[in-house]
mmCIF file of C-alpha atoms in Angstrom:
data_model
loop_
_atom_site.group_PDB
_atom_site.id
_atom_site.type_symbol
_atom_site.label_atom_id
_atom_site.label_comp_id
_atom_site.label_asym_id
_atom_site.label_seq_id
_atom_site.Cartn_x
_atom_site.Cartn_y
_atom_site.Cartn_z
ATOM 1 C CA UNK A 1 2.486 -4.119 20.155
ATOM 2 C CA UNK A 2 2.401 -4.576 16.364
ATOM 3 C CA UNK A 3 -0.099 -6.786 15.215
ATOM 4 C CA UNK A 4 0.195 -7.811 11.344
ATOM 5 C CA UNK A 5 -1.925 -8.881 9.321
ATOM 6 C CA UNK A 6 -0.458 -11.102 6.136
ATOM 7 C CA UNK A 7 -2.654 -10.938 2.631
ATOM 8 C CA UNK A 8 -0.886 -12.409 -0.188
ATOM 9 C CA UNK A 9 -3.514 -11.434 -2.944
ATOM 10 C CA UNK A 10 -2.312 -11.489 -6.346
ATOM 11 C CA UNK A 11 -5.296 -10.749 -8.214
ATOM 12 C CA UNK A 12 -5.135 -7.056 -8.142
ATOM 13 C CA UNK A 13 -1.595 -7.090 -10.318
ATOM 14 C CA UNK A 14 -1.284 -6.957 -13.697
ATOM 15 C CA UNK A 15 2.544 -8.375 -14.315
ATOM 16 C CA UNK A 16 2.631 -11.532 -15.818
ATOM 17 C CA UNK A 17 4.727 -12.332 -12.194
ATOM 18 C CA UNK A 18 1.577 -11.477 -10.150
ATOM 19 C CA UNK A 19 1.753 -14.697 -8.594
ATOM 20 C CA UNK A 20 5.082 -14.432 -7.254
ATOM 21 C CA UNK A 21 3.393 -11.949 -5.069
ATOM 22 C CA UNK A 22 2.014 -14.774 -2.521
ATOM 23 C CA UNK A 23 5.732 -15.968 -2.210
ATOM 24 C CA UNK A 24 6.608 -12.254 -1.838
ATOM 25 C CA UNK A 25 4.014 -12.272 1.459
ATOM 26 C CA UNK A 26 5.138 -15.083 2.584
ATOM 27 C CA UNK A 27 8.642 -14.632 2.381
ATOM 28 C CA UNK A 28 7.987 -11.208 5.169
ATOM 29 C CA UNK A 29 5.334 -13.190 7.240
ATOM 30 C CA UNK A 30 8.388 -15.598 8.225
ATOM 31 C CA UNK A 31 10.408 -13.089 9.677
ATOM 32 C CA UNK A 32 7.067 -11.365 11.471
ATOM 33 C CA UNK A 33 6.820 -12.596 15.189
ATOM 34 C CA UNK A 34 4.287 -15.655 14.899
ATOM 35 C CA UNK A 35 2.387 -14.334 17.925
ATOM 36 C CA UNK A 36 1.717 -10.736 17.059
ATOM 37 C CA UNK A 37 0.661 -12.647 12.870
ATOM 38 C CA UNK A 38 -2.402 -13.374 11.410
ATOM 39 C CA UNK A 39 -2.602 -14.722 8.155
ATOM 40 C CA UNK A 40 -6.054 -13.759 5.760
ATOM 41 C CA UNK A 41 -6.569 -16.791 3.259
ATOM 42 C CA UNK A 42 -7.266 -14.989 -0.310
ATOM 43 C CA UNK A 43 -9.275 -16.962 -2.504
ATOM 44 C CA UNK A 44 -7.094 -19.320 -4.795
ATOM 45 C CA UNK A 45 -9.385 -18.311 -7.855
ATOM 46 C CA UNK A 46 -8.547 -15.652 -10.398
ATOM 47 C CA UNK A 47 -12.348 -14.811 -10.151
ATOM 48 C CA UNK A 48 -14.417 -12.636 -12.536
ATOM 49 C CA UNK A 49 -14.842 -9.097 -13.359
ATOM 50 C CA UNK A 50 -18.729 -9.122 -12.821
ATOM 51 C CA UNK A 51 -18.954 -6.541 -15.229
ATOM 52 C CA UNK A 52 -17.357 -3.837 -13.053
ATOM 53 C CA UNK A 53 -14.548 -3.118 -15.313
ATOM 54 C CA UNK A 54 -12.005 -4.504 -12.969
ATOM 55 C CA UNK A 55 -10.135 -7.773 -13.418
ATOM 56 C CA UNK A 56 -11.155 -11.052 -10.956
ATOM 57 C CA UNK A 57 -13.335 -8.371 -9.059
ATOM 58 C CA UNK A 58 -14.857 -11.259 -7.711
ATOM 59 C CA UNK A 59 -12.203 -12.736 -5.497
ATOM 60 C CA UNK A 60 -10.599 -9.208 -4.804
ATOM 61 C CA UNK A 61 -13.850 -8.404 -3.191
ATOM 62 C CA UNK A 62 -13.900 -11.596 -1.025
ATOM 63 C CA UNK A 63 -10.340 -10.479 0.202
ATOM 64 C CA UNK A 64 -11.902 -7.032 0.581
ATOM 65 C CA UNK A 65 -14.419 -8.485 3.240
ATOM 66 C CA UNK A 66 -11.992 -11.207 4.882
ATOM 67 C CA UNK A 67 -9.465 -8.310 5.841
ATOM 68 C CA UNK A 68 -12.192 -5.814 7.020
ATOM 69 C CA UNK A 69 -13.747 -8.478 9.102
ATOM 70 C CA UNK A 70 -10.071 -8.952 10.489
ATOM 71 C CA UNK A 71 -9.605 -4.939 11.384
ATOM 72 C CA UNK A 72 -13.104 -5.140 12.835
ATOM 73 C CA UNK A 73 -12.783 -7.718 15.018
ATOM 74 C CA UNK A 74 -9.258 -6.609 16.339
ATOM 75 C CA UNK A 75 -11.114 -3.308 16.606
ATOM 76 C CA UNK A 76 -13.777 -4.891 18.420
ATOM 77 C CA UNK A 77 -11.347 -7.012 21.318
ATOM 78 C CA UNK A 78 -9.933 -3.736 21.640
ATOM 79 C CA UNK A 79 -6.606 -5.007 20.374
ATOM 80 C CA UNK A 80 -3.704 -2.255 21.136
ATOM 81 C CA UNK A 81 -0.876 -1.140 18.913
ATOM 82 C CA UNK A 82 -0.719 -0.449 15.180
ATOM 83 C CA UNK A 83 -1.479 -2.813 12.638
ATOM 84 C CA UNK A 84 0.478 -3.984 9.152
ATOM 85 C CA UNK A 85 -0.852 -5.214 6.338
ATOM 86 C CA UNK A 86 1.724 -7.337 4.461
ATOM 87 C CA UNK A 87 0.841 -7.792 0.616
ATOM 88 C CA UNK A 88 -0.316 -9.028 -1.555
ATOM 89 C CA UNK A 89 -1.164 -6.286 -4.753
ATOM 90 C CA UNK A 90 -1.527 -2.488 -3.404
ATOM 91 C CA UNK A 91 -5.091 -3.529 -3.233
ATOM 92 C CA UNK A 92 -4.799 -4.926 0.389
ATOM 93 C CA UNK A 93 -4.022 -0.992 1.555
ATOM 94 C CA UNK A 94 -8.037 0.006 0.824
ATOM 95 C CA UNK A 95 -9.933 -1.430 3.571
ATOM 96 C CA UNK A 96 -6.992 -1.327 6.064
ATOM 97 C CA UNK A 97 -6.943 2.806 5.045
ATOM 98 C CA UNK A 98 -11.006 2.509 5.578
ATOM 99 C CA UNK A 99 -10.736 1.182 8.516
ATOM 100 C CA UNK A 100 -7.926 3.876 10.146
ATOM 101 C CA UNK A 101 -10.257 6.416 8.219
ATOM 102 C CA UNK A 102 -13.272 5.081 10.244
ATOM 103 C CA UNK A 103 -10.950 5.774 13.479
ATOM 104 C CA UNK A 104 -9.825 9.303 12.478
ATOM 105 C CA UNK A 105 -11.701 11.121 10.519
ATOM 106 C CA UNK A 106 -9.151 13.904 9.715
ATOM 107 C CA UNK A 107 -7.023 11.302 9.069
ATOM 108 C CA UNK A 108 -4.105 11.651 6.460
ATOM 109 C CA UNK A 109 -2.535 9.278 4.170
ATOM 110 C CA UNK A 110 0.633 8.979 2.719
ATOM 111 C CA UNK A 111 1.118 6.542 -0.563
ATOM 112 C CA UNK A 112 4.592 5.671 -1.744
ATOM 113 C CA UNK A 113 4.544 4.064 -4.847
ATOM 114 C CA UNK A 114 6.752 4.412 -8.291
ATOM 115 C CA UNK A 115 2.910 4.932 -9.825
ATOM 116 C CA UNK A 116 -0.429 6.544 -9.302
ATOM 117 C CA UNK A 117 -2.692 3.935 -8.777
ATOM 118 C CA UNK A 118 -4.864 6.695 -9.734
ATOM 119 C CA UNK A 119 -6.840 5.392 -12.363
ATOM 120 C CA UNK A 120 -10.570 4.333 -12.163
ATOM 121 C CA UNK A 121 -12.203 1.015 -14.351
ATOM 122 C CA UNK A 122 -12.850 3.440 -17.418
ATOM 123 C CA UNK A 123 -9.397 4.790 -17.871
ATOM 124 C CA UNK A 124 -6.956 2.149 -16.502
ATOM 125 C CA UNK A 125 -5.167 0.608 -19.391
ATOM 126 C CA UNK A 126 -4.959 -3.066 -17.740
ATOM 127 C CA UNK A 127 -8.310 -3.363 -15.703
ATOM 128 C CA UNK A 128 -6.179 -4.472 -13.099
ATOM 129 C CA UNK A 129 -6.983 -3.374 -9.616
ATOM 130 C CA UNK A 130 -3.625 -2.424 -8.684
ATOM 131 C CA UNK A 131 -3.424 0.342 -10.891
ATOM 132 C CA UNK A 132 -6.687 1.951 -8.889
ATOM 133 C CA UNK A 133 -5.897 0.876 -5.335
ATOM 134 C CA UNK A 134 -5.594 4.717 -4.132
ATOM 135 C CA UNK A 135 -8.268 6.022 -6.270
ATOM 136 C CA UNK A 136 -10.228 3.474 -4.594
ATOM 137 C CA UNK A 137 -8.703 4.753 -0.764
ATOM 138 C CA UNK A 138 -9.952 8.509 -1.916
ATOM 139 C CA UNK A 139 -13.388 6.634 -2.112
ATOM 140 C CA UNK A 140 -13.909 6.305 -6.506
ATOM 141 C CA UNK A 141 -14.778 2.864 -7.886
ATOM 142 C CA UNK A 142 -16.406 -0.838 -7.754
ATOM 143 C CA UNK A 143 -14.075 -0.989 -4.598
ATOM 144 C CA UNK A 144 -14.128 1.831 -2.999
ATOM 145 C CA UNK A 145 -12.737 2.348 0.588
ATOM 146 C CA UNK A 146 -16.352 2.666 2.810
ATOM 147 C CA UNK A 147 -14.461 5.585 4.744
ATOM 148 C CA UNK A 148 -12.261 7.449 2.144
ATOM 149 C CA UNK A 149 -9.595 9.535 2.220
ATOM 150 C CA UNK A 150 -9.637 12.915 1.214
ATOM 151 C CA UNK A 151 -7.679 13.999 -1.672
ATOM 152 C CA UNK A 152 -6.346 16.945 0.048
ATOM 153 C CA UNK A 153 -5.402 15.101 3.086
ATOM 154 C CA UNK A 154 -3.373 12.793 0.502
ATOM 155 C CA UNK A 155 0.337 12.687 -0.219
ATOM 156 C CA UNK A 156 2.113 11.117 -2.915
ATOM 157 C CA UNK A 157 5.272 10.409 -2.760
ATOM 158 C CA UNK A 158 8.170 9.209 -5.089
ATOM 159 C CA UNK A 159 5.471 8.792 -7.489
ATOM 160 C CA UNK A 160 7.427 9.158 -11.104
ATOM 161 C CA UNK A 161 5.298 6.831 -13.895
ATOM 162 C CA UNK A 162 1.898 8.038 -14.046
ATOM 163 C CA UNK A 163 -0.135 7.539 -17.041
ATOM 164 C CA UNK A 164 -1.985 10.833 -18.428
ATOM 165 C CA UNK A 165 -5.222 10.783 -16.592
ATOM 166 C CA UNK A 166 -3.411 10.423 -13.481
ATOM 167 C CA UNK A 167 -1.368 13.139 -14.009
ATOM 168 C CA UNK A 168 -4.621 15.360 -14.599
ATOM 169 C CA UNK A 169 -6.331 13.441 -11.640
ATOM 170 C CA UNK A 170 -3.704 14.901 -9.222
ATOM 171 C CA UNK A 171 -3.390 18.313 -10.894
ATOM 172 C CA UNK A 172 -7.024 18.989 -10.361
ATOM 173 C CA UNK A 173 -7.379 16.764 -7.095
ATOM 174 C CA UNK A 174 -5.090 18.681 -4.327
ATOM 175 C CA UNK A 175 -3.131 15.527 -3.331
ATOM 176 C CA UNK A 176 0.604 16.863 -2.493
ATOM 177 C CA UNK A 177 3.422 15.128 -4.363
ATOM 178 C CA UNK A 178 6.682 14.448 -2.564
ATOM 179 C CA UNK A 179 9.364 13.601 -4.964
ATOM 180 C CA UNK A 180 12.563 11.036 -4.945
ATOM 181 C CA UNK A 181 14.855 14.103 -4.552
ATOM 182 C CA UNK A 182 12.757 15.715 -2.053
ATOM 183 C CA UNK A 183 13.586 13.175 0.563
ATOM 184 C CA UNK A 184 16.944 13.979 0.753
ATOM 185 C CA UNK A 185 15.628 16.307 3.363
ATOM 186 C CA UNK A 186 13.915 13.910 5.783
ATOM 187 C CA UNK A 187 11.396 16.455 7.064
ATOM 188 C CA UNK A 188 9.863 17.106 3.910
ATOM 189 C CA UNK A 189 7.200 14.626 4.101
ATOM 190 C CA UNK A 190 6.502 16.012 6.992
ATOM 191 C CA UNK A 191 6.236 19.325 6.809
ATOM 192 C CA UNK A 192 3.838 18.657 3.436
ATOM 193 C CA UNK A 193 1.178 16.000 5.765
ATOM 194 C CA UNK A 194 1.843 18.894 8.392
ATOM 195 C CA UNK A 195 0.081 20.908 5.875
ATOM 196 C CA UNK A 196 -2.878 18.562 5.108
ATOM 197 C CA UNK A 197 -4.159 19.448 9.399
ATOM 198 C CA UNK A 198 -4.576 15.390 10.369
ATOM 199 C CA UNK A 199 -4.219 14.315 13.412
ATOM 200 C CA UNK A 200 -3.353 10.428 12.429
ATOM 201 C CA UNK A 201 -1.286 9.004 9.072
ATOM 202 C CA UNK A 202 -1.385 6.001 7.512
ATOM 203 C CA UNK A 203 1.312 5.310 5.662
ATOM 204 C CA UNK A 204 1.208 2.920 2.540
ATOM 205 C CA UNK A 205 4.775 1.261 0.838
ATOM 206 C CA UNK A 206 5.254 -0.371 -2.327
ATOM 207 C CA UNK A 207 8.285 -1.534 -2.927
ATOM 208 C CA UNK A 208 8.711 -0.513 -6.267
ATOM 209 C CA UNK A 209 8.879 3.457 -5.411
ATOM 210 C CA UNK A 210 12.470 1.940 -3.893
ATOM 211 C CA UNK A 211 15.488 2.407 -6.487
ATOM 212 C CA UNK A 212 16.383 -0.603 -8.314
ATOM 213 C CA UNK A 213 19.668 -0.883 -7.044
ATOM 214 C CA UNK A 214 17.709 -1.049 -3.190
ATOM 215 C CA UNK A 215 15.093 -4.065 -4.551
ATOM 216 C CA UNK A 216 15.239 -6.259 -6.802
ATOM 217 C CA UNK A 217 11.807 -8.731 -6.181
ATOM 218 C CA UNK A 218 9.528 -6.340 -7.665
ATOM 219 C CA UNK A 219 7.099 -6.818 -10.619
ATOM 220 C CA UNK A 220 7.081 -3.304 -12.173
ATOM 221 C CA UNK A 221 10.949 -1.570 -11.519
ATOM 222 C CA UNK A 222 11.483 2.079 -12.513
ATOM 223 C CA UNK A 223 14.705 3.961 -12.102
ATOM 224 C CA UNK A 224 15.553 6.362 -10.054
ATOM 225 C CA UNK A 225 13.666 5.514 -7.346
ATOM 226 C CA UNK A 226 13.643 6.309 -3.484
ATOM 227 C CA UNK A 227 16.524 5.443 -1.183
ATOM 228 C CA UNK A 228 16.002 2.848 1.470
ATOM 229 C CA UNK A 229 17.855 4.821 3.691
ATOM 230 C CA UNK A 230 16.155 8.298 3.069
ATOM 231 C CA UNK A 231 12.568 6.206 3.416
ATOM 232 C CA UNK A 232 13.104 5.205 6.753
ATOM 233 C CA UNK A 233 14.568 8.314 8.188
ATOM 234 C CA UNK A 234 11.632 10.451 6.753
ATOM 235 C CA UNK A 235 9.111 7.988 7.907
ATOM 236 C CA UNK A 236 10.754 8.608 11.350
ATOM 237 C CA UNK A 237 10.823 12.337 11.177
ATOM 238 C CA UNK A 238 6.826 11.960 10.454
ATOM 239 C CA UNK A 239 6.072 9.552 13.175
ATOM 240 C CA UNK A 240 7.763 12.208 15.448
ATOM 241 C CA UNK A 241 4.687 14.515 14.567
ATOM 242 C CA UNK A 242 1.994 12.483 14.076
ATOM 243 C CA UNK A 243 0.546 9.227 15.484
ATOM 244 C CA UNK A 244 0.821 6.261 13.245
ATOM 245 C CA UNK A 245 -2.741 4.686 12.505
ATOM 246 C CA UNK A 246 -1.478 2.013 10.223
ATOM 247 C CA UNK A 247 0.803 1.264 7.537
ATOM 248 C CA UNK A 248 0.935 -1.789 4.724
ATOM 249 C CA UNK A 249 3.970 -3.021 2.548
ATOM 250 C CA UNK A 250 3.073 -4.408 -1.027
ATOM 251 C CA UNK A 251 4.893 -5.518 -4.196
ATOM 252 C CA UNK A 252 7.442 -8.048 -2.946
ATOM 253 C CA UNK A 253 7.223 -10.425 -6.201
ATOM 254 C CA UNK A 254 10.833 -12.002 -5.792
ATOM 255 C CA UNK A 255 11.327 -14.326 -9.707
ATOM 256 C CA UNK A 256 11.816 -17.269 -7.915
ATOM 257 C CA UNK A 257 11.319 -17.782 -4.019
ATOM 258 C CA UNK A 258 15.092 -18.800 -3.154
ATOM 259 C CA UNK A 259 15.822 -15.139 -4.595
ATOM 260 C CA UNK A 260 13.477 -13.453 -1.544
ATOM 261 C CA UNK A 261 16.550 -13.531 1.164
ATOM 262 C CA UNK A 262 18.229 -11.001 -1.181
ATOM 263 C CA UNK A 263 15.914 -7.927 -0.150
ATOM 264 C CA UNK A 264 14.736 -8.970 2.908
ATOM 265 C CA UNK A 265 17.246 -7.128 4.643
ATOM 266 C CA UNK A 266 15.774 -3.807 2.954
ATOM 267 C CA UNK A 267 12.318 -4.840 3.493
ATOM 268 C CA UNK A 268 13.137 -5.558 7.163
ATOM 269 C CA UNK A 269 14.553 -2.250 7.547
ATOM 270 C CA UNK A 270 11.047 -1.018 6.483
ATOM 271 C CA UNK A 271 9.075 -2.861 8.448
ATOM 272 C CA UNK A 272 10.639 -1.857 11.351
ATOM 273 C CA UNK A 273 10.442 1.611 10.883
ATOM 274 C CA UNK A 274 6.747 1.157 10.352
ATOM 275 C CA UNK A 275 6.068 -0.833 13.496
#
């Protein structure tokens, strides 16, 4: 059974929308089975950076700890099935990838996302913790996973606004890039984790790497983006191969929350193929 696990932090974002994020959450966690749910309770501070050189580090880290105590003690009771993290910022992925990486240490990860999230605190352009959540999952910065992912076990996908350093960062790092047009074959995120020799994937959505004619409740759009469609059926193709070790959904910032029911059927469609 899927167990989820709902984290509507907000802190990590940098749009001026960021709080729309915890209606975002909240909107998914009412169409999640109420049984199989568990809700973390993010602090309702901005907090402070702490002089880390990321934005309300303080509060990010106290979600940090909340969630991994979650994973642990699900862990610990022996709890079957995968789990799915519902965001919340791309910052809720890190210790949920830490704590698949902890399970399988050849253990690949797959990140769609319209951008890097490759940056670290002394090149991001915001601060914002968003913009560094993978960095942070290959095990690099103030909030680093505590069992990383390697970089060559790493595959980006429908990645297509990254800022300079991240571009170098992944030409120098040997992460894989999948792009938008690659998906129209659905094996082809496959065959490149295929290449990586894991034996587990976690696999990692934002919203925004969708096309903006698929979602419309995101904080940070970009065009040509991925097909809901050719998402799904490529996410099945790779759970053929490999087992799933757990997945997270992030970005759903809807303007206003009346506007949510508009892309919940896509996000739906997501979150089923995921659990």
């Amino acid at each position: 059974m899927t167990r989820f696990l709902v984290v509507p932090q907000w802190q990590g974002s940098p749009s001026t929308r960021a709080m729309t994020l915890i209606d975002g959450a909240e909107a998914i966690a009412g169409d999640l089975p109420r049984s199989a749910t568990q809700r973390i309770d993010v602090p309702v501070e901005a907090g402070e950076a702490l002089d880390t050189g990321v934005r309300r580090y303080s509060s990010l880290a106290r979600t940090r700890d909340l969630l991994a105590a979650a994973l642990e003690s699900a862990d610990a009771d022996g709890s079957e099935g995968i789990g799915v993290v519902i965001g919340g910022d791309c910052g809720v992925a890190v210790p949920a990838i830490a704590a698949a990486a902890a399970r399988h240490p050849r253990l690949a990860l797959v990140w769609f996302d319209a951008h890097g999230d490759l940056h670290t605190a002394e090149t991001s352009p915001s601060g914002a913790f968003g913009g560094m959540a993978l960095r942070a999952a290959l095990g690099d910065g103030p909030l680093a996973a505590t069992h990383p992912v390697a970089p060559e076990r790493t595959v980006l996908v429908g990645a297509r606004d990254l800022d300079p350093a991240e571009d170098e960062f992944v030409a120098g790092s040997g992460i894989r890039v999948v792009s938008t047009s690659d998906l129209d074959d659905p094996a082809s995120l496959a065959e490149a984790v295929s290449t990586t020799g894991a034996d587990a994937v976690y696999i990692h959505v934002d919203l925004d790497v969708l096309d903006p004619a698929a979602v419309t409740g995101v904080g940070f759009s970009v065009p040509f983006g991925v097909d809901a469609g050719a998402l799904t059926r490529a996410v099945g193709v790779l759970r053929g191969r490999l087992p799933l070790a757990g997945a997270s959904i992030s970005g759903f910032a809807p303007a206003v929350p009346d506007t949510a029911v508009d892309d919940m059927g896509t996000i739906l469609r997501i979150v089923g193929s995921l659990a």
